mmCIF file of C-alpha atoms in Angstrom:
data_model
loop_
_atom_site.group_PDB
_atom_site.id
_atom_site.type_symbol
_atom_site.label_atom_id
_atom_site.label_comp_id
_atom_site.label_asym_id
_atom_site.label_seq_id
_atom_site.Cartn_x
_atom_site.Cartn_y
_atom_site.Cartn_z
ATOM 1 C CA MET U 188 9.240 -4.464 -12.770
ATOM 2 C CA ALA U 189 6.817 -1.896 -10.699
ATOM 3 C CA GLY U 190 3.187 -3.865 -9.985
ATOM 4 C CA HIS U 191 1.072 -4.243 -7.650
ATOM 5 C CA ILE U 192 0.403 -5.699 -4.141
ATOM 6 C CA LEU U 193 -2.879 -6.482 -1.673
ATOM 7 C CA HIS U 194 -1.687 -6.302 2.024
ATOM 8 C CA ILE U 195 -3.821 -9.305 4.128
ATOM 9 C CA ILE U 196 -3.744 -8.771 7.657
ATOM 10 C CA THR U 197 -5.797 -9.836 10.673
ATOM 11 C CA GLY U 198 -6.145 -5.862 12.084
ATOM 12 C CA LEU U 199 -4.157 -2.751 12.029
ATOM 13 C CA ALA U 200 -3.268 -2.249 15.764
ATOM 14 C CA THR U 201 -0.415 -1.198 17.650
ATOM 15 C CA GLY U 202 1.767 -4.241 17.267
ATOM 16 C CA GLY U 203 5.223 -4.811 14.798
ATOM 17 C CA ALA U 204 4.020 -6.512 11.862
ATOM 18 C CA GLU U 205 1.179 -3.870 11.749
ATOM 19 C CA ARG U 206 4.164 -1.131 12.029
ATOM 20 C CA SER U 207 5.578 -3.146 9.106
ATOM 21 C CA LEU U 208 3.507 -3.384 6.636
ATOM 22 C CA PHE U 209 2.702 0.673 6.944
ATOM 23 C CA ASN U 210 6.557 1.226 7.080
ATOM 24 C CA LEU U 211 6.854 -1.133 3.363
ATOM 25 C CA ALA U 212 3.680 0.273 2.114
ATOM 26 C CA VAL U 213 4.698 4.254 2.565
ATOM 27 C CA ALA U 214 7.935 3.773 1.690
ATOM 28 C CA HIS U 215 7.743 1.369 -1.329
ATOM 29 C CA SER U 216 5.506 4.074 -3.764
ATOM 30 C CA ALA U 217 9.125 5.275 -4.285
ATOM 31 C CA LYS U 218 9.833 2.359 -6.132
ATOM 32 C CA GLY U 219 7.352 2.245 -7.689
ATOM 33 C CA PHE U 220 4.893 -0.321 -6.772
ATOM 34 C CA SER U 221 1.619 0.097 -5.786
ATOM 35 C CA HIS U 222 -0.004 -1.241 -2.570
ATOM 36 C CA SER U 223 -3.626 -1.373 -0.924
ATOM 37 C CA VAL U 224 -4.597 -3.140 2.360
ATOM 38 C CA VAL U 225 -7.276 -5.370 3.487
ATOM 39 C CA SER U 226 -7.691 -5.597 7.324
ATOM 40 C CA LEU U 227 -9.823 -8.752 8.431
ATOM 41 C CA THR U 228 -10.970 -6.081 11.796
ATOM 42 C CA GLY U 229 -11.006 -2.663 11.970
ATOM 43 C CA LEU U 230 -9.086 0.270 11.038
ATOM 44 C CA GLY U 231 -6.886 0.679 13.988
ATOM 45 C CA HIS U 232 -4.030 2.657 14.533
ATOM 46 C CA TYR U 233 -2.612 2.386 11.377
ATOM 47 C CA GLY U 234 -5.596 2.470 8.649
ATOM 48 C CA PRO U 235 -6.083 6.091 8.954
ATOM 49 C CA MET U 236 -2.409 6.440 8.580
ATOM 50 C CA LEU U 237 -2.101 4.753 5.894
ATOM 51 C CA SER U 238 -4.854 6.293 4.196
ATOM 52 C CA GLU U 239 -3.278 9.515 5.170
ATOM 53 C CA ASN U 240 -0.085 8.339 2.706
ATOM 54 C CA VAL U 241 -2.278 7.476 0.047
ATOM 55 C CA VAL U 242 -2.516 3.617 0.632
ATOM 56 C CA PRO U 243 -5.307 2.450 0.370
ATOM 57 C CA VAL U 244 -7.295 0.218 3.311
ATOM 58 C CA HIS U 245 -10.708 -1.519 3.398
ATOM 59 C CA ALA U 246 -11.414 -2.577 6.860
ATOM 60 C CA LEU U 247 -14.133 -5.858 7.006
ATOM 61 C CA GLY U 248 -15.374 -5.353 10.488
ATOM 62 C CA ILE U 249 -15.323 -9.409 10.960
ATOM 63 C CA SER U 250 -15.995 -9.656 14.881
ATOM 64 C CA GLY U 251 -17.825 -13.433 14.203
ATOM 65 C CA ALA U 252 -18.117 -16.505 12.748
ATOM 66 C CA ALA U 253 -21.143 -15.267 10.453
ATOM 67 C CA SER U 254 -18.685 -12.301 9.062
ATOM 68 C CA LEU U 255 -15.873 -14.447 8.994
ATOM 69 C CA LEU U 256 -17.814 -16.879 6.571
ATOM 70 C CA ALA U 257 -18.447 -14.046 4.337
ATOM 71 C CA ALA U 258 -14.267 -12.636 4.602
ATOM 72 C CA PRO U 259 -12.937 -15.139 1.636
ATOM 73 C CA VAL U 260 -16.565 -13.715 -0.926
ATOM 74 C CA LYS U 261 -15.337 -9.898 0.070
ATOM 75 C CA ILE U 262 -11.963 -9.698 -0.190
ATOM 76 C CA GLY U 263 -12.743 -12.153 -3.792
ATOM 77 C CA LYS U 264 -14.662 -9.256 -4.914
ATOM 78 C CA LEU U 265 -11.686 -6.818 -4.103
ATOM 79 C CA VAL U 266 -9.736 -8.800 -5.451
ATOM 80 C CA ARG U 267 -11.130 -8.777 -9.072
ATOM 81 C CA GLU U 268 -11.294 -4.972 -8.873
ATOM 82 C CA ILE U 269 -8.181 -4.106 -8.079
ATOM 83 C CA ARG U 270 -6.521 -6.773 -10.010
ATOM 84 C CA PRO U 271 -3.183 -6.898 -7.396
ATOM 85 C CA ASP U 272 -0.130 -8.671 -9.124
ATOM 86 C CA ILE U 273 0.925 -10.322 -5.758
ATOM 87 C CA VAL U 274 -1.233 -11.073 -2.707
ATOM 88 C CA GLN U 275 0.440 -11.273 0.640
ATOM 89 C CA GLY U 276 -0.691 -12.165 4.066
ATOM 90 C CA TRP U 277 0.330 -11.237 7.503
ATOM 91 C CA MET U 278 0.651 -13.740 10.406
ATOM 92 C CA PRO U 279 -1.177 -17.080 10.313
ATOM 93 C CA HIS U 280 -4.795 -15.719 9.698
ATOM 94 C CA GLY U 281 -3.692 -13.431 6.837
ATOM 95 C CA ASN U 282 -1.983 -15.691 4.893
ATOM 96 C CA MET U 283 -5.046 -18.074 4.851
ATOM 97 C CA ALA U 284 -6.994 -15.415 3.851
ATOM 98 C CA ALA U 285 -4.711 -14.481 0.881
ATOM 99 C CA THR U 286 -3.740 -17.736 -0.200
ATOM 100 C CA VAL U 287 -7.940 -18.745 -0.247
ATOM 101 C CA VAL U 288 -8.499 -15.635 -2.354
ATOM 102 C CA ALA U 289 -5.623 -15.696 -4.968
ATOM 103 C CA SER U 290 -7.605 -18.231 -6.337
ATOM 104 C CA PHE U 291 -10.641 -16.052 -6.634
ATOM 105 C CA SER U 292 -8.429 -14.095 -9.392
ATOM 106 C CA ARG U 293 -9.090 -13.774 -13.057
ATOM 107 C CA ARG U 294 -5.681 -13.348 -13.789
ATOM 108 C CA PRO U 295 -2.563 -15.107 -12.999
ATOM 109 C CA VAL U 296 -1.924 -13.598 -8.854
ATOM 110 C CA ARG U 297 1.177 -14.633 -7.194
ATOM 111 C CA VAL U 298 0.699 -15.295 -3.313
ATOM 112 C CA ALA U 299 3.531 -14.667 -0.798
ATOM 113 C CA TRP U 300 3.040 -14.701 3.524
ATOM 114 C CA ASN U 301 4.854 -13.095 5.938
ATOM 115 C CA ILE U 302 5.703 -15.456 9.046
ATOM 116 C CA ARG U 303 7.015 -12.903 12.366
ATOM 117 C CA GLN U 304 6.316 -15.307 14.956
ATOM 118 C CA SER U 305 8.899 -18.317 16.678
ATOM 119 C CA LEU U 306 7.224 -21.499 17.359
ATOM 120 C CA TYR U 307 9.307 -22.169 21.026
ATOM 121 C CA ASP U 308 5.522 -23.846 22.252
ATOM 122 C CA LEU U 309 2.686 -24.007 19.272
ATOM 123 C CA GLY U 310 0.661 -24.590 22.469
ATOM 124 C CA ALA U 311 0.923 -21.411 24.080
ATOM 125 C CA GLU U 312 -0.888 -20.497 20.784
ATOM 126 C CA LYS U 313 -4.632 -20.163 20.997
ATOM 127 C CA ARG U 314 -6.318 -22.712 19.423
ATOM 128 C CA VAL U 315 -7.606 -21.445 16.388
ATOM 129 C CA THR U 316 -4.658 -19.908 15.611
ATOM 130 C CA GLN U 317 -3.048 -23.688 16.171
ATOM 131 C CA TRP U 318 -5.368 -25.264 13.806
ATOM 132 C CA MET U 319 -3.742 -22.235 11.534
ATOM 133 C CA ILE U 320 -0.461 -22.700 11.839
ATOM 134 C CA ARG U 321 -0.761 -26.149 10.920
ATOM 135 C CA GLY U 322 -3.425 -25.730 8.297
ATOM 136 C CA LEU U 323 -0.239 -23.192 6.676
ATOM 137 C CA LYS U 324 2.289 -25.945 7.115
ATOM 138 C CA THR U 325 0.129 -28.309 4.825
ATOM 139 C CA LEU U 326 -0.141 -25.347 2.413
ATOM 140 C CA SER U 327 2.960 -24.153 1.971
ATOM 141 C CA GLN U 328 4.394 -25.828 -1.040
ATOM 142 C CA ARG U 329 0.923 -23.168 -2.841
ATOM 143 C CA ALA U 330 3.150 -20.055 -1.631
ATOM 144 C CA ASP U 331 5.530 -18.274 -4.095
ATOM 145 C CA ALA U 332 7.396 -16.866 -1.238
ATOM 146 C CA ILE U 333 7.280 -17.586 2.945
ATOM 147 C CA ILE U 334 8.631 -14.186 3.894
ATOM 148 C CA TYR U 335 10.167 -14.884 7.937
ATOM 149 C CA ASN U 336 11.384 -11.624 9.487
ATOM 150 C CA SER U 337 14.259 -13.998 11.359
ATOM 151 C CA TYR U 338 16.055 -16.550 10.869
ATOM 152 C CA GLN U 339 14.675 -18.580 14.558
ATOM 153 C CA ALA U 340 11.061 -17.948 13.080
ATOM 154 C CA ARG U 341 12.247 -19.594 10.033
ATOM 155 C CA GLU U 342 13.906 -23.159 11.545
ATOM 156 C CA HIS U 343 11.062 -23.139 13.836
ATOM 157 C CA HIS U 344 7.986 -23.322 10.887
ATOM 158 C CA GLU U 345 10.830 -25.420 8.623
ATOM 159 C CA ASP U 346 11.124 -28.045 11.417
ATOM 160 C CA LEU U 347 7.365 -27.944 11.865
ATOM 161 C CA GLY U 348 7.177 -28.767 8.500
ATOM 162 C CA PHE U 349 6.827 -25.714 6.262
ATOM 163 C CA SER U 350 8.472 -26.092 2.976
ATOM 164 C CA PRO U 351 11.363 -24.512 2.367
ATOM 165 C CA ARG U 352 11.636 -23.895 -1.122
ATOM 166 C CA ARG U 353 10.620 -20.646 -1.307
ATOM 167 C CA GLY U 354 11.495 -19.452 2.436
ATOM 168 C CA ILE U 355 12.990 -16.283 2.534
ATOM 169 C CA VAL U 356 14.301 -14.359 5.761
ATOM 170 C CA ILE U 357 13.864 -10.417 5.173
ATOM 171 C CA PRO U 358 14.825 -8.621 8.410
ATOM 172 C CA ASN U 359 13.140 -5.471 9.952
ATOM 173 C CA GLY U 360 14.093 -2.121 8.823
ATOM 174 C CA PHE U 361 14.395 0.967 10.707
ATOM 175 C CA ASP U 362 14.030 4.533 10.217
ATOM 176 C CA THR U 363 17.068 5.993 12.051
ATOM 177 C CA GLY U 364 15.772 10.045 11.389
ATOM 178 C CA ARG U 365 13.058 8.575 13.748
ATOM 179 C CA TRP U 366 14.535 6.314 15.685
ATOM 180 C CA LYS U 367 17.135 8.149 17.557
ATOM 181 C CA PRO U 368 18.377 9.892 20.701
ATOM 182 C CA ASP U 369 16.912 13.033 21.164
ATOM 183 C CA ALA U 370 18.239 15.531 23.786
ATOM 184 C CA GLY U 371 14.583 16.789 24.418
ATOM 185 C CA HIS U 372 12.497 14.035 24.269
ATOM 186 C CA ARG U 373 15.323 12.412 27.345
ATOM 187 C CA SER U 374 14.625 15.969 29.611
ATOM 188 C CA ALA U 375 10.899 15.946 28.893
ATOM 189 C CA LEU U 376 10.520 12.339 29.951
ATOM 190 C CA ARG U 377 13.152 12.691 33.519
ATOM 191 C CA ALA U 378 11.043 15.780 34.091
ATOM 192 C CA ALA U 379 7.536 13.635 33.471
ATOM 193 C CA ILE U 380 8.939 11.136 36.790
ATOM 194 C CA GLY U 381 10.827 13.853 38.681
ATOM 195 C CA VAL U 382 14.303 12.224 38.249
ATOM 196 C CA GLY U 383 17.757 14.670 37.127
ATOM 197 C CA GLU U 384 20.072 14.052 33.732
ATOM 198 C CA GLY U 385 22.432 11.745 36.261
ATOM 199 C CA VAL U 386 19.871 9.278 37.698
ATOM 200 C CA PRO U 387 20.116 6.029 35.600
ATOM 201 C CA VAL U 388 16.367 4.843 33.979
ATOM 202 C CA GLY U 389 15.753 0.988 33.175
ATOM 203 C CA GLY U 390 12.767 0.985 30.722
ATOM 204 C CA PHE U 391 10.346 -1.419 29.722
ATOM 205 C CA VAL U 392 7.593 -1.048 26.011
ATOM 206 C CA GLY U 393 5.251 -3.386 25.531
ATOM 207 C CA ARG U 394 1.712 -4.710 26.115
ATOM 208 C CA PHE U 395 0.453 -7.295 28.497
ATOM 209 C CA HIS U 396 -0.022 -10.466 27.087
ATOM 210 C CA SER U 397 2.104 -13.729 28.012
ATOM 211 C CA LEU U 398 4.733 -14.426 25.555
ATOM 212 C CA LYS U 399 5.824 -10.405 26.882
ATOM 213 C CA ASP U 400 6.675 -12.252 29.848
ATOM 214 C CA VAL U 401 5.667 -9.171 31.969
ATOM 215 C CA PRO U 402 6.098 -11.203 35.088
ATOM 216 C CA THR U 403 9.760 -11.583 34.109
ATOM 217 C CA PHE U 404 10.809 -8.255 34.115
ATOM 218 C CA MET U 405 8.706 -7.164 37.205
ATOM 219 C CA THR U 406 10.461 -9.928 38.936
ATOM 220 C CA ALA U 407 14.255 -8.386 37.994
ATOM 221 C CA SER U 408 12.808 -4.658 38.531
ATOM 222 C CA ALA U 409 12.507 -5.191 42.064
ATOM 223 C CA VAL U 410 15.830 -7.047 42.385
ATOM 224 C CA ALA U 411 17.728 -4.026 40.694
ATOM 225 C CA LEU U 412 15.101 -1.473 42.111
ATOM 226 C CA ALA U 413 16.564 -2.876 45.773
ATOM 227 C CA GLU U 414 20.393 -3.490 44.611
ATOM 228 C CA VAL U 415 20.487 0.325 43.422
ATOM 229 C CA PRO U 416 18.371 2.330 45.211
ATOM 230 C CA GLU U 417 19.345 5.919 42.936
ATOM 231 C CA LEU U 418 17.675 3.512 39.658
ATOM 232 C CA HIS U 419 14.614 4.705 38.885
ATOM 233 C CA ILE U 420 12.528 2.499 35.543
ATOM 234 C CA VAL U 421 9.638 3.069 33.388
ATOM 235 C CA MET U 422 7.274 0.443 32.204
ATOM 236 C CA VAL U 423 4.848 1.406 29.002
ATOM 237 C CA GLY U 424 2.282 -0.335 27.261
ATOM 238 C CA ASP U 425 -1.022 -1.603 26.958
ATOM 239 C CA GLY U 426 -2.736 -3.105 29.733
ATOM 240 C CA LEU U 427 0.839 -2.355 31.474
ATOM 241 C CA THR U 428 -0.464 -0.063 34.826
ATOM 242 C CA ARG U 429 -1.753 -0.569 38.413
ATOM 243 C CA GLU U 430 -5.537 -0.630 37.300
ATOM 244 C CA ASN U 431 -4.433 -4.386 35.679
ATOM 245 C CA SER U 432 -5.579 -6.481 39.042
ATOM 246 C CA ALA U 433 -2.978 -9.132 37.691
ATOM 247 C CA LEU U 434 -0.065 -7.559 38.174
ATOM 248 C CA GLU U 435 -1.247 -6.594 41.823
ATOM 249 C CA GLY U 436 0.472 -9.205 43.502
ATOM 250 C CA LEU U 437 4.039 -7.750 41.523
ATOM 251 C CA PHE U 438 3.177 -4.383 42.019
ATOM 252 C CA ALA U 439 3.273 -4.431 45.802
ATOM 253 C CA LYS U 440 6.914 -5.492 45.695
ATOM 254 C CA LEU U 441 7.573 -2.346 43.749
ATOM 255 C CA PRO U 442 8.603 0.397 45.146
ATOM 256 C CA PRO U 443 6.229 2.838 43.412
ATOM 257 C CA GLN U 444 8.164 6.230 44.356
ATOM 258 C CA ARG U 445 10.834 4.870 41.660
ATOM 259 C CA PHE U 446 8.689 2.303 39.304
ATOM 260 C CA HIS U 447 6.743 4.331 37.348
ATOM 261 C CA THR U 448 3.847 3.288 34.710
ATOM 262 C CA ALA U 449 3.294 4.810 31.217
ATOM 263 C CA GLY U 450 0.658 2.427 30.373
ATOM 264 C CA ARG U 451 -0.294 2.506 26.486
ATOM 265 C CA ARG U 452 1.276 5.562 24.305
ATOM 266 C CA ASP U 453 1.766 6.392 20.606
ATOM 267 C CA ASP U 454 4.867 8.568 20.909
ATOM 268 C CA ILE U 455 7.191 5.972 21.592
ATOM 269 C CA GLU U 456 9.916 7.481 19.747
ATOM 270 C CA ALA U 457 9.658 10.062 22.455
ATOM 271 C CA ILE U 458 10.013 7.972 25.382
ATOM 272 C CA LEU U 459 12.989 5.400 24.479
ATOM 273 C CA PRO U 460 15.627 8.659 24.214
ATOM 274 C CA GLY U 461 14.280 9.333 27.955
ATOM 275 C CA PHE U 462 15.755 5.836 29.131
ATOM 276 C CA ASP U 463 19.159 4.904 30.265
ATOM 277 C CA PHE U 464 19.485 1.224 29.096
ATOM 278 C CA PHE U 465 16.296 -0.972 27.832
ATOM 279 C CA CYS U 466 14.580 -4.403 29.290
ATOM 280 C CA LEU U 467 12.928 -7.031 26.698
ATOM 281 C CA SER U 468 11.901 -10.077 28.576
ATOM 282 C CA SER U 469 9.262 -12.008 26.156
ATOM 283 C CA ALA U 470 9.413 -15.547 26.228
ATOM 284 C CA SER U 471 9.087 -15.562 22.786
ATOM 285 C CA GLU U 472 9.682 -13.787 19.534
ATOM 286 C CA ALA U 473 11.118 -13.559 15.431
ATOM 287 C CA PHE U 474 12.277 -10.360 15.898
ATOM 288 C CA PRO U 475 11.106 -7.597 18.274
ATOM 289 C CA ASN U 476 10.361 -4.398 16.514
ATOM 290 C CA VAL U 477 10.921 -2.361 19.742
ATOM 291 C CA LEU U 478 14.723 -3.890 20.845
ATOM 292 C CA GLY U 479 15.610 -2.909 16.886
ATOM 293 C CA GLU U 480 14.100 0.679 17.826
ATOM 294 C CA ALA U 481 16.061 0.953 20.850
ATOM 295 C CA MET U 482 19.301 0.398 19.592
ATOM 296 C CA ALA U 483 18.495 2.840 16.968
ATOM 297 C CA SER U 484 17.911 5.696 19.971
ATOM 298 C CA GLY U 485 20.844 4.255 21.334
ATOM 299 C CA LEU U 486 20.244 2.322 24.986
ATOM 300 C CA PRO U 487 22.274 -0.515 25.500
ATOM 301 C CA SER U 488 19.889 -3.119 25.720
ATOM 302 C CA ILE U 489 19.232 -6.451 28.111
ATOM 303 C CA ALA U 490 17.325 -9.140 25.796
ATOM 304 C CA THR U 491 16.055 -12.597 26.431
ATOM 305 C CA ASP U 492 17.629 -14.877 24.405
ATOM 306 C CA VAL U 493 14.825 -15.643 21.759
ATOM 307 C CA GLY U 494 14.482 -15.177 18.108
ATOM 308 C CA ASP U 495 16.987 -13.442 17.044
ATOM 309 C CA CYS U 496 18.287 -11.250 19.671
ATOM 310 C CA ALA U 497 21.311 -12.526 19.919
ATOM 311 C CA ARG U 498 22.135 -11.530 15.950
ATOM 312 C CA LEU U 499 19.762 -8.297 16.215
ATOM 313 C CA LEU U 500 22.517 -7.227 19.277
ATOM 314 C CA ASP U 501 25.623 -8.297 18.377
ATOM 315 C CA GLY U 502 27.369 -8.503 21.514
ATOM 316 C CA HIS U 503 26.337 -4.561 21.434
ATOM 317 C CA GLY U 504 23.952 -5.272 25.365
ATOM 318 C CA ARG U 505 23.126 -7.862 27.385
ATOM 319 C CA ILE U 506 21.650 -11.623 26.630
ATOM 320 C CA VAL U 507 19.711 -13.401 29.157
ATOM 321 C CA PRO U 508 17.701 -16.486 29.297
ATOM 322 C CA ARG U 509 13.923 -16.513 28.909
ATOM 323 C CA GLY U 510 11.844 -16.699 31.999
ATOM 324 C CA ASP U 511 15.003 -16.001 34.667
ATOM 325 C CA PRO U 512 14.139 -13.092 36.426
ATOM 326 C CA GLY U 513 17.313 -13.375 38.379
ATOM 327 C CA ILE U 514 19.773 -13.190 35.857
ATOM 328 C CA MET U 515 17.770 -10.215 34.362
ATOM 329 C CA ALA U 516 18.322 -8.455 37.459
ATOM 330 C CA GLU U 517 22.165 -9.212 37.189
ATOM 331 C CA ALA U 518 22.237 -6.889 33.711
ATOM 332 C CA MET U 519 20.013 -5.152 34.727
ATOM 333 C CA VAL U 520 22.145 -3.791 37.707
ATOM 334 C CA GLU U 521 25.733 -4.259 36.469
ATOM 335 C CA ILE U 522 24.300 -1.365 33.169
ATOM 336 C CA ALA U 523 22.587 0.554 35.994
ATOM 337 C CA ARG U 524 26.199 1.061 37.521
ATOM 338 C CA MET U 525 27.859 1.756 35.018
ATOM 339 C CA ASP U 526 28.913 5.448 34.456
ATOM 340 C CA ILE U 527 27.427 7.444 31.559
ATOM 341 C CA ALA U 528 30.091 7.398 29.558
ATOM 342 C CA SER U 529 30.405 3.499 29.148
ATOM 343 C CA ARG U 530 26.883 2.956 28.899
ATOM 344 C CA ALA U 531 26.759 5.739 25.657
ATOM 345 C CA GLU U 532 30.018 3.718 24.335
ATOM 346 C CA ILE U 533 27.402 0.717 24.314
ATOM 347 C CA GLY U 534 24.651 2.972 23.347
ATOM 348 C CA LYS U 535 26.577 4.268 20.331
ATOM 349 C CA ALA U 536 27.442 0.509 18.457
ATOM 350 C CA ALA U 537 23.778 -0.623 19.355
ATOM 351 C CA ARG U 538 22.727 2.415 16.617
ATOM 352 C CA ALA U 539 25.041 2.174 14.610
ATOM 353 C CA ARG U 540 24.774 -1.755 14.036
ATOM 354 C CA ILE U 541 20.728 -0.871 13.836
ATOM 355 C CA THR U 542 21.934 1.758 10.638
ATOM 356 C CA THR U 543 24.661 0.231 8.982
ATOM 357 C CA SER U 544 22.471 -3.897 8.821
ATOM 358 C CA TYR U 545 19.189 -3.217 9.598
ATOM 359 C CA GLY U 546 18.073 -0.139 8.078
ATOM 360 C CA LEU U 547 14.595 0.853 6.596
ATOM 361 C CA ALA U 548 16.265 1.143 2.984
ATOM 362 C CA ALA U 549 17.886 -2.218 3.185
ATOM 363 C CA THR U 550 14.553 -3.971 3.917
ATOM 364 C CA VAL U 551 12.513 -2.081 1.308
ATOM 365 C CA ASP U 552 15.395 -2.891 -1.199
ATOM 366 C CA ALA U 553 15.321 -6.867 -0.071
ATOM 367 C CA TYR U 554 11.213 -7.023 -1.038
ATOM 368 C CA THR U 555 11.806 -5.151 -4.012
ATOM 369 C CA GLN U 556 13.837 -7.726 -5.615
ATOM 370 C CA LEU U 557 11.680 -9.897 -4.093
ATOM 371 C CA TYR U 558 8.584 -8.873 -5.555
ATOM 372 C CA ASP U 559 10.414 -7.962 -9.075
ATOM 373 C CA SER U 560 11.533 -12.149 -8.881
ATOM 374 C CA MET U 561 7.825 -13.102 -8.360
ATOM 375 C CA MET U 562 6.145 -11.799 -10.601
ATOM 376 C CA ARG U 563 8.675 -12.658 -13.781
ATOM 377 C CA ARG U 564 8.874 -16.169 -12.779
ATOM 378 C CA GLU U 565 7.238 -18.178 -14.192
ATOM 379 C CA ALA U 566 4.991 -20.610 -12.604
#
């Protein structure tokens, strides 16, 4: 049973939720569904890419209280014009908007929420986001489906009081044709930082945000670089450069000739294959896309015990406590000192884990089944 899905999301930057929406909307057309996207802010990174793939995008350009108040009217008009079968929100602001504007439709429309965060500490969220999450808890009985991308996120939200009645977990899926080992990309990265094929290189991909806990990664890196003199480390992400004054003290403890920064990059699939192992130091995650991408790229990975990281790794890497740079450093040293064959064996198993259990096709099929069931479901 095909239909039209209208997605509402805060913005279309380079985050994991935005990437997952793009993957779903583009791949899902083969299943007979059509999609439109409303960005509450701008077109961002994925807006033009969605348009190129014939997915209409409507950017509302919200930047202040006045435009925020006008948003429901604008989206309501789109709902009446597009006549979607399902309105799906993404993350707190999008979920709230989906719930509000669905009532503007002149025909029955189902509402789905997409929740992509764990709640280890609700107080760590921005105040407006806290209010939004508490409001959604009150409204959660009205949602026709509450989609979580991790079991941990579902547990946290239902413990907070979200209705379990329509909860479902659909993990992120990965295009293993895009995320894969690549000898050419490996050589290119190593040439860029001036190291040979046999030199161990660890990597981090993220952004400057408190939940990513970059200080833990950088502190662990300082220890690992001191313990393994041949090790090099590359840190990639928006705000993760020496120009960031908030990181000045941490950079001072790192050898600049062996700790490399690349800033923001939009070609992460060309970066990951150059690493020998990957690190994720987050204090909170639900299901981090970048960890699955690293595994699909054939990398042994070290990840903090947050969200569904342990479930995803399934023993094909190392799980370490949150906020403990000492234990993270021990894992980095252990993997850096492995011979190439041992690292390759772990990486091969990690990629197989993604291929067999977290392929993009399986995620698309799960959404297809959910949408079909929602459209058939009686009120």
